[in-house]
PDB file of C-alpha atoms and ligand atoms in Angstrom:
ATOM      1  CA  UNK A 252       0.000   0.000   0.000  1.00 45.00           C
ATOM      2  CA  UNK A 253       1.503   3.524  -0.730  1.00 51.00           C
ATOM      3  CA  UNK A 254       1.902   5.891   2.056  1.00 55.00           C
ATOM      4  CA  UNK A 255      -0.707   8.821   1.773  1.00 64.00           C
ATOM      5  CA  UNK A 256       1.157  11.800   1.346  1.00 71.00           C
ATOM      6  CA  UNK A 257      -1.088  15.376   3.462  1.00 91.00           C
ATOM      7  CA  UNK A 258      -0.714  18.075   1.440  1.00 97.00           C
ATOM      8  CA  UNK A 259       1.257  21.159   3.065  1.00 97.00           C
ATOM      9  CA  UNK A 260       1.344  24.454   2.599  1.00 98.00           C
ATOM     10  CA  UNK A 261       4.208  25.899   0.424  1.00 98.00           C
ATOM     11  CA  UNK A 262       6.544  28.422   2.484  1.00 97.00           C
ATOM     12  CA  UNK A 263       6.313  31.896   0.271  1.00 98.00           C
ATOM     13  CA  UNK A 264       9.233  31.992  -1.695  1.00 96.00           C
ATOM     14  CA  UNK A 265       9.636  35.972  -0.419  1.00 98.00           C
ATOM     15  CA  UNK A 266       8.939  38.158   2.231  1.00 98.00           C
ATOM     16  CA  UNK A 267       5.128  39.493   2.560  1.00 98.00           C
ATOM     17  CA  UNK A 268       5.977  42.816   1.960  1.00 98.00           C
ATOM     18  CA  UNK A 269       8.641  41.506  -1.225  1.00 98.00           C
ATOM     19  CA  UNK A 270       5.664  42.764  -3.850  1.00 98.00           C
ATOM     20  CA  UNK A 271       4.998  46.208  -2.752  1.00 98.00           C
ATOM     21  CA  UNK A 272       3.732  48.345  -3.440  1.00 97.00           C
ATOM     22  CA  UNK A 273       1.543  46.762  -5.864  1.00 98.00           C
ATOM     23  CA  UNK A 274       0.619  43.749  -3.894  1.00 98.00           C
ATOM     24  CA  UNK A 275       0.046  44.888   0.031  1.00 98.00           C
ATOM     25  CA  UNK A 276       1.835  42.872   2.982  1.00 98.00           C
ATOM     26  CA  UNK A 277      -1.399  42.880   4.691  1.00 98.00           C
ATOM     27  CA  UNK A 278      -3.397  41.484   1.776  1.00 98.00           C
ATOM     28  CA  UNK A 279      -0.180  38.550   0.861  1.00 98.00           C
ATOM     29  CA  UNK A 280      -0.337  37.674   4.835  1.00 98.00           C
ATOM     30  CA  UNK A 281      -3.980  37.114   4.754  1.00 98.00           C
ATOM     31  CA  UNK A 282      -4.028  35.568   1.034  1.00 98.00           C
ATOM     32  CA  UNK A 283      -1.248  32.551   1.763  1.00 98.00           C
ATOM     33  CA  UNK A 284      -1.647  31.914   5.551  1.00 98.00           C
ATOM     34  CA  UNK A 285      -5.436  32.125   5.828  1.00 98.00           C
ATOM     35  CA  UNK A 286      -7.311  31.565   2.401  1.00 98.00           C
ATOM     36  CA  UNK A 287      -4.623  29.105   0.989  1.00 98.00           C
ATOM     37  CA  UNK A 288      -4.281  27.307   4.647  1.00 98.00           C
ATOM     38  CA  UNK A 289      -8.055  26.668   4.308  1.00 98.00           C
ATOM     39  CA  UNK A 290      -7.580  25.207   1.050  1.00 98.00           C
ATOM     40  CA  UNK A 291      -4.947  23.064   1.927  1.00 98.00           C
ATOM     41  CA  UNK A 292      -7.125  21.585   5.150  1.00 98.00           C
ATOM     42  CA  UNK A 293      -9.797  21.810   3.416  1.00 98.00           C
ATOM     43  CA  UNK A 294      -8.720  19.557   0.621  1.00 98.00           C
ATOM     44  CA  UNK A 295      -6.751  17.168   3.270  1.00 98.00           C
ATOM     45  CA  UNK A 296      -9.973  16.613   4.780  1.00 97.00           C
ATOM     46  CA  UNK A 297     -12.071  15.808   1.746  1.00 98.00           C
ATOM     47  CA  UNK A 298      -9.484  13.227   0.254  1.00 97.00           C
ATOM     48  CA  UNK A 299      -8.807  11.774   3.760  1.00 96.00           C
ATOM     49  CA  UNK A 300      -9.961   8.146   3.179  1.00 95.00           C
ATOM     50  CA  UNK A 301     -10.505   8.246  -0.848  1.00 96.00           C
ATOM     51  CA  UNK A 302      -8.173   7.063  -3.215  1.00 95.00           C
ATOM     52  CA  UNK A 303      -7.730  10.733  -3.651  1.00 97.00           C
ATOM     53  CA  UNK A 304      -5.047  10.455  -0.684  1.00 95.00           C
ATOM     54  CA  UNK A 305      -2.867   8.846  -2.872  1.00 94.00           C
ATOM     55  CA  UNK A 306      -3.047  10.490  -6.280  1.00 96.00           C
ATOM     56  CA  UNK A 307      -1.690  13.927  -7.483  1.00 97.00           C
ATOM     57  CA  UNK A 308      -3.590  16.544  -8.363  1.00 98.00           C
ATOM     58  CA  UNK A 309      -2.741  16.513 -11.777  1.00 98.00           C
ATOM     59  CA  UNK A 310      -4.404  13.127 -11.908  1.00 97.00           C
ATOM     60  CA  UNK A 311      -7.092  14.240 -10.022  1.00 98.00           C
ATOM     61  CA  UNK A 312      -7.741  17.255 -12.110  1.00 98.00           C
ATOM     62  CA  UNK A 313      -7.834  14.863 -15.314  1.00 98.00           C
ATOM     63  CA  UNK A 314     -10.762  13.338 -14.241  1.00 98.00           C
ATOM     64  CA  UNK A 315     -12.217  16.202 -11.666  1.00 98.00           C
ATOM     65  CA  UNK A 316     -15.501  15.517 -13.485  1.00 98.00           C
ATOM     66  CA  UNK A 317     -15.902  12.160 -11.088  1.00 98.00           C
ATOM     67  CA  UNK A 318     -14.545  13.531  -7.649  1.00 98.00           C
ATOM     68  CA  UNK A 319     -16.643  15.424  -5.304  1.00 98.00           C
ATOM     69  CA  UNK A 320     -16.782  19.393  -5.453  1.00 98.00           C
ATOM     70  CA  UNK A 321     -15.174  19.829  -2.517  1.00 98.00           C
ATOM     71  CA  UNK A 322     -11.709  18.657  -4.030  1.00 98.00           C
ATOM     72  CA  UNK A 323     -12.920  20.828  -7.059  1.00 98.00           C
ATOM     73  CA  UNK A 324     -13.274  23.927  -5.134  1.00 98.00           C
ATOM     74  CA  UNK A 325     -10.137  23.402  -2.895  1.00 98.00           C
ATOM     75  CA  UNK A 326      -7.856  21.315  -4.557  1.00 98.00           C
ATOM     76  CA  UNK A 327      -7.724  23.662  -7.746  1.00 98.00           C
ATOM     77  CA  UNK A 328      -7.314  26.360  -4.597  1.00 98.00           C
ATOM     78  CA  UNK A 329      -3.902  24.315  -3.427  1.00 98.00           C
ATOM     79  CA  UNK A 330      -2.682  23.863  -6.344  1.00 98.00           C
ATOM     80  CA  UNK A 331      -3.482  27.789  -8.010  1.00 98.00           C
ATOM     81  CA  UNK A 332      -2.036  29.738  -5.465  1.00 98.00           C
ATOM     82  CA  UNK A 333       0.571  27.122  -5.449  1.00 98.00           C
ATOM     83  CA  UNK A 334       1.456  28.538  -9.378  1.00 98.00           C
ATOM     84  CA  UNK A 335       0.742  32.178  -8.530  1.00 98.00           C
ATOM     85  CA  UNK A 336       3.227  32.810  -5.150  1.00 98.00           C
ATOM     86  CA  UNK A 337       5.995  30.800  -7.479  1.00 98.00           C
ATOM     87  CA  UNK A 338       5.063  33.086 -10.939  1.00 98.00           C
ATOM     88  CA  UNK A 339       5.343  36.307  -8.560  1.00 98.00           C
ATOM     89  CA  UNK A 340       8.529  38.098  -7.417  1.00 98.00           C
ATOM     90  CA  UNK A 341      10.291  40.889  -6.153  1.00 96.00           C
ATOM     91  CA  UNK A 342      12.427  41.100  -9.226  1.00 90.00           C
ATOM     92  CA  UNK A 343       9.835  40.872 -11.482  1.00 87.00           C
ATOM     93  CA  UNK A 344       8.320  42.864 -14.146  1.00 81.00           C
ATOM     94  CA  UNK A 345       9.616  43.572 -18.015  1.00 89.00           C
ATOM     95  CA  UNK A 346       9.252  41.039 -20.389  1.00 95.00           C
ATOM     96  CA  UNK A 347       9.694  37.732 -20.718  1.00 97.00           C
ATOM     97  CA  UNK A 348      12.644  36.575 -23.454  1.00 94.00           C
ATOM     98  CA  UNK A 349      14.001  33.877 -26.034  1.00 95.00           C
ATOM     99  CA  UNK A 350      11.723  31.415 -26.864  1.00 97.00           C
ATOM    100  CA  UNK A 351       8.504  32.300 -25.030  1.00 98.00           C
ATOM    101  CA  UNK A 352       8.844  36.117 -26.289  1.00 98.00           C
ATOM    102  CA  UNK A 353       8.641  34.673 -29.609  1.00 98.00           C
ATOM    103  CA  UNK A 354       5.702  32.502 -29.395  1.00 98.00           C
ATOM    104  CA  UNK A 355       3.542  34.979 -27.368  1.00 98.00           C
ATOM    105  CA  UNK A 356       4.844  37.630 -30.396  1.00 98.00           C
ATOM    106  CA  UNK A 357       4.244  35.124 -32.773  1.00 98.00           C
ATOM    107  CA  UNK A 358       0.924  33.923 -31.205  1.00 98.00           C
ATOM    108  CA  UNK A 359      -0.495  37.408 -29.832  1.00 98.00           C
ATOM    109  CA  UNK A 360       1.072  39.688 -32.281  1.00 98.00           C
ATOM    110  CA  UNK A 361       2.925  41.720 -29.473  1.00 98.00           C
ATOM    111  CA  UNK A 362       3.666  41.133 -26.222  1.00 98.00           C
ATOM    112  CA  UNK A 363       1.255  44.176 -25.467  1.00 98.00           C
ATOM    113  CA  UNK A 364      -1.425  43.024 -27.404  1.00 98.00           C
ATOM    114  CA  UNK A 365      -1.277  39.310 -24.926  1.00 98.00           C
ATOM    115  CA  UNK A 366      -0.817  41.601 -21.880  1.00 98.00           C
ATOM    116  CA  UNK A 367      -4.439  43.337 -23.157  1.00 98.00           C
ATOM    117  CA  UNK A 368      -6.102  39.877 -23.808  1.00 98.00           C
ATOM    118  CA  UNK A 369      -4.758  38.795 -20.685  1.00 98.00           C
ATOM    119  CA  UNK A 370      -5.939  41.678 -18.579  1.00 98.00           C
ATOM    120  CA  UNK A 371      -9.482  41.110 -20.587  1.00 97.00           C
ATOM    121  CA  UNK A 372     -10.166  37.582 -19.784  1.00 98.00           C
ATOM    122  CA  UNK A 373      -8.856  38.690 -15.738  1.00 97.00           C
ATOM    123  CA  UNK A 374     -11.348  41.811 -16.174  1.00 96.00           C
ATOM    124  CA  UNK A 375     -14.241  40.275 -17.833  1.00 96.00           C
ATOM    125  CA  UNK A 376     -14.347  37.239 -15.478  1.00 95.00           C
ATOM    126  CA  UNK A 377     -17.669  37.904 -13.967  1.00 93.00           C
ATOM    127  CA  UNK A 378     -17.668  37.001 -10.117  1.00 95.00           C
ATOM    128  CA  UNK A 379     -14.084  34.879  -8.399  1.00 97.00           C
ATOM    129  CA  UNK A 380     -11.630  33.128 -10.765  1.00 98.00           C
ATOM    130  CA  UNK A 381      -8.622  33.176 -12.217  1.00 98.00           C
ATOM    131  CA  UNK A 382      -6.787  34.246 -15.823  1.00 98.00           C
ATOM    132  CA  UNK A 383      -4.572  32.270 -17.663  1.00 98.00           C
ATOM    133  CA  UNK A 384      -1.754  31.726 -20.203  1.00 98.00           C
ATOM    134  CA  UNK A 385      -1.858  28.230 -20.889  1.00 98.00           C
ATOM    135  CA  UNK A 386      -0.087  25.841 -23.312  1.00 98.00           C
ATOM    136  CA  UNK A 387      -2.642  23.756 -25.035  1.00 97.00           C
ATOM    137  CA  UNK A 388      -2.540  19.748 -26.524  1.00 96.00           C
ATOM    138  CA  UNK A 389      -1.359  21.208 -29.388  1.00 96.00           C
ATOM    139  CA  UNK A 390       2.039  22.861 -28.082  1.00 96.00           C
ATOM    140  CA  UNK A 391      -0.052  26.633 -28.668  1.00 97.00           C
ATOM    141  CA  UNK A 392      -0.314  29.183 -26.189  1.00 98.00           C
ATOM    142  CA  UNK A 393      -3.955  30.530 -25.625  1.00 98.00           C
ATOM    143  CA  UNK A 394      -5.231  32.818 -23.270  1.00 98.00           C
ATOM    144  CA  UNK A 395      -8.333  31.775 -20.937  1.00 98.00           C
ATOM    145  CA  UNK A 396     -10.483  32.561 -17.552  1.00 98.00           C
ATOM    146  CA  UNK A 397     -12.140  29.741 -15.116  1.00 98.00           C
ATOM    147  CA  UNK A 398     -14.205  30.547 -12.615  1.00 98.00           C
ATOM    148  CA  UNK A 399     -13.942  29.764  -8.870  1.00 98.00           C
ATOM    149  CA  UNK A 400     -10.970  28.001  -8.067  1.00 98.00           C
ATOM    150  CA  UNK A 401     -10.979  25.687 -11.795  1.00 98.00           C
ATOM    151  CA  UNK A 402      -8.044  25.720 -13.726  1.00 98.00           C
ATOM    152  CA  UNK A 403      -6.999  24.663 -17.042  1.00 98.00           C
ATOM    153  CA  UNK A 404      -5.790  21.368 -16.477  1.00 98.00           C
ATOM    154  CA  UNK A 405      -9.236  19.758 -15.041  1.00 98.00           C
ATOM    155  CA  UNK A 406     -11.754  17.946 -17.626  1.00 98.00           C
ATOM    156  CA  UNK A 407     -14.707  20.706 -16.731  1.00 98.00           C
ATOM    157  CA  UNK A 408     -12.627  23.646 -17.917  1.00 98.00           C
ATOM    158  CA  UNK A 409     -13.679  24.927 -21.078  1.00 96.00           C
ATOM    159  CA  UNK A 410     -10.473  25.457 -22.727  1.00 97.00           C
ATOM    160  CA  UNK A 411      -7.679  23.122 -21.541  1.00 98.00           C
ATOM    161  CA  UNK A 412      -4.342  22.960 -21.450  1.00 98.00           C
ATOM    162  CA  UNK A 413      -1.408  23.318 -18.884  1.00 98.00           C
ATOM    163  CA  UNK A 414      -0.807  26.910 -16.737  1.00 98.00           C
ATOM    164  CA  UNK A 415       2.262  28.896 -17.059  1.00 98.00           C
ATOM    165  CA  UNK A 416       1.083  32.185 -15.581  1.00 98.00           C
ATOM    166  CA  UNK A 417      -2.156  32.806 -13.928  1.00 98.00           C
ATOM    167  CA  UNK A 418      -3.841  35.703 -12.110  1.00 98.00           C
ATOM    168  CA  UNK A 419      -5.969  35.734  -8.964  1.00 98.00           C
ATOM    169  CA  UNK A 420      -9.134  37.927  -9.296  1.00 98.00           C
ATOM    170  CA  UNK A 421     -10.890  37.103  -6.527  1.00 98.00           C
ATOM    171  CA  UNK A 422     -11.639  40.070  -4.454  1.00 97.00           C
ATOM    172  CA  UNK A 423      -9.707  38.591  -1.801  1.00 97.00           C
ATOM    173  CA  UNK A 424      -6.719  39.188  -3.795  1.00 97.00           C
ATOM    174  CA  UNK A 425      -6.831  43.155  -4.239  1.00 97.00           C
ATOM    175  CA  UNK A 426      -9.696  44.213  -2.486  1.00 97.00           C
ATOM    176  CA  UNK A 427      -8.102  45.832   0.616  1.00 97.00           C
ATOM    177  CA  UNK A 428      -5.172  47.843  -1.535  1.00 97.00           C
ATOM    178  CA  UNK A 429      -7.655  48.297  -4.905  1.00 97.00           C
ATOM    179  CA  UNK A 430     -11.355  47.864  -3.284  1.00 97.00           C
ATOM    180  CA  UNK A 431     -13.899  47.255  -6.384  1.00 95.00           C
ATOM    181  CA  UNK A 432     -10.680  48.518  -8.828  1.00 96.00           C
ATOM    182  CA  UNK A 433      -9.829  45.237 -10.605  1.00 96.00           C
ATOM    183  CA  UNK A 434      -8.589  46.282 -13.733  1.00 96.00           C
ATOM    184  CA  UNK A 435      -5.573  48.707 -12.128  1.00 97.00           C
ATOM    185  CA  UNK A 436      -4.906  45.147  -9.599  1.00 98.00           C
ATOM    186  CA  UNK A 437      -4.360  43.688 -13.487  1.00 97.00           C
ATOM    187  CA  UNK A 438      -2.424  46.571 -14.683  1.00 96.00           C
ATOM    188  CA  UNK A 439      -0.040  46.490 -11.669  1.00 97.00           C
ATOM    189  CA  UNK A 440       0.262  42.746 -11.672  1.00 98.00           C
ATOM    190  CA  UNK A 441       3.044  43.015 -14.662  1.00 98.00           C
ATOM    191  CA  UNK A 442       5.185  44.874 -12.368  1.00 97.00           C
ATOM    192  CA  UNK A 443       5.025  41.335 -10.426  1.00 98.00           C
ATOM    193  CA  UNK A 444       5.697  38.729 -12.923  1.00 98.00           C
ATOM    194  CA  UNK A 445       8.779  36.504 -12.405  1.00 98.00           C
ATOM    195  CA  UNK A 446       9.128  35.932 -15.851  1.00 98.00           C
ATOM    196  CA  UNK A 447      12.230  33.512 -15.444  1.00 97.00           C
ATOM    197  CA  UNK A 448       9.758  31.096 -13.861  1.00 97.00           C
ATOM    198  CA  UNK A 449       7.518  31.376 -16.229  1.00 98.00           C
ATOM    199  CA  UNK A 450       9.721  30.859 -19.185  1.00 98.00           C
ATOM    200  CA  UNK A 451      11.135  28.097 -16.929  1.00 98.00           C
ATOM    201  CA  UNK A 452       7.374  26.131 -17.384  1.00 98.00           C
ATOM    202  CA  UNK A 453       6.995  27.108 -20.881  1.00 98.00           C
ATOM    203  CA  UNK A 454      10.667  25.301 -21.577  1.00 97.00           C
ATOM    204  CA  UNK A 455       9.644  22.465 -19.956  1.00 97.00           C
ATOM    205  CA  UNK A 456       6.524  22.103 -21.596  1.00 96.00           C
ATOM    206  CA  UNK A 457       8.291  22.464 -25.378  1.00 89.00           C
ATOM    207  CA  UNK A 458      10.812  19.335 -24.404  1.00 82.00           C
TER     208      UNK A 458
HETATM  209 MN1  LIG B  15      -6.789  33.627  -3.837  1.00 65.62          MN
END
């Protein structure tokens, strides 16, 4: 029998206060050691006895479809904010290079023009979710939104395909520095991106 492996929570790779001023201390505190705790024990304690304990959620997510909403809801929590803390950093911001500059020129037409379908499927997201820039079946990059805590590699998401970057627009990711002002939350989050890690994903997707 294989040893069931609890899901932790991942230490931040920076300080709280590493991302300001355009992501709060207060607001990072509050995101990773309350609302992504409760996913985490939330999500231990709906696989606890399942055959869930024992699979990853990758191979959950293939087949999300047949597992309980509950590991929907807080699994695809884990594992999101999981992506976004490591796709974050201090020394963010700019542009990404090489290869992935070239496919999201190549793809998007500019690496503005992605940034503005990005920020539109973050913006236009009606309610909590998340935007994406995914890498699809097919080796392409597309841009996409799920709601809720769904991602891109789970069988109910509309458009599928594997996360390199994703945004958090719930409210309970801006709403104390930006209140109701989602789209500058967007804007700002560019100043953010650790493109290094996400080129990192994108390479090892292309092997
Ligand atoms: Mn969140």
């Amino acid at each position: 029998m294989t040893q069931s492996v609890k899901h932790v929570l991942p230490d931040l790779p920076y300080g709280h206060d590493a991302l300001e001023p355009y992501i709060d201390e207060r607001t990072m505190e509050i995101h990773h050691g309350k609302h992504h705790q409760a996913y985490v024990n939330n999500l231990n304690n709906a696989i606890e006895g399942t055959e869930m304990e024992n699979m990853t959620l990758e191979e959950i997510f293939r087949n999300m479809s047949q597992y309980p909403m509950a590991v929907r809801n807080n699994g695809g929590g884990h594992w999101n904010h999981d992506l976004f803390w490591k796709i974050m950093g201090p020394d963010g911001g700019d542009k990404p290079s090489g290869e992935l500059l070239s496919a999201i020129e190549k793809r998007f037409n500019s690496f503005e023009d992605f940034q503005e379908a990005f920020n539109r499927a973050g913006a236009t997201r009606f309610g909590s979710g998340w935007a994406w820039l995914i890498v699809d079946a097919n080796g392409e990059l597309q841009v996409t939104s799920t709601p809720n805590q769904d991602n891109p590699l789970m069988d109910v998401a509309e458009k599928q395909g594997t996360p390199i970057l994703g945004v958090d627009v719930w409210e309970h990711a801006y709403y104390l520095k930006y209140q109701n002002r989602r789209p500058e939350y967007l804007s700002n989050f560019w100043k953010v991106v650790n493109w290094k890690e996400v080129e990192r994903r994108y390479a090892e997707l292309k092997k």
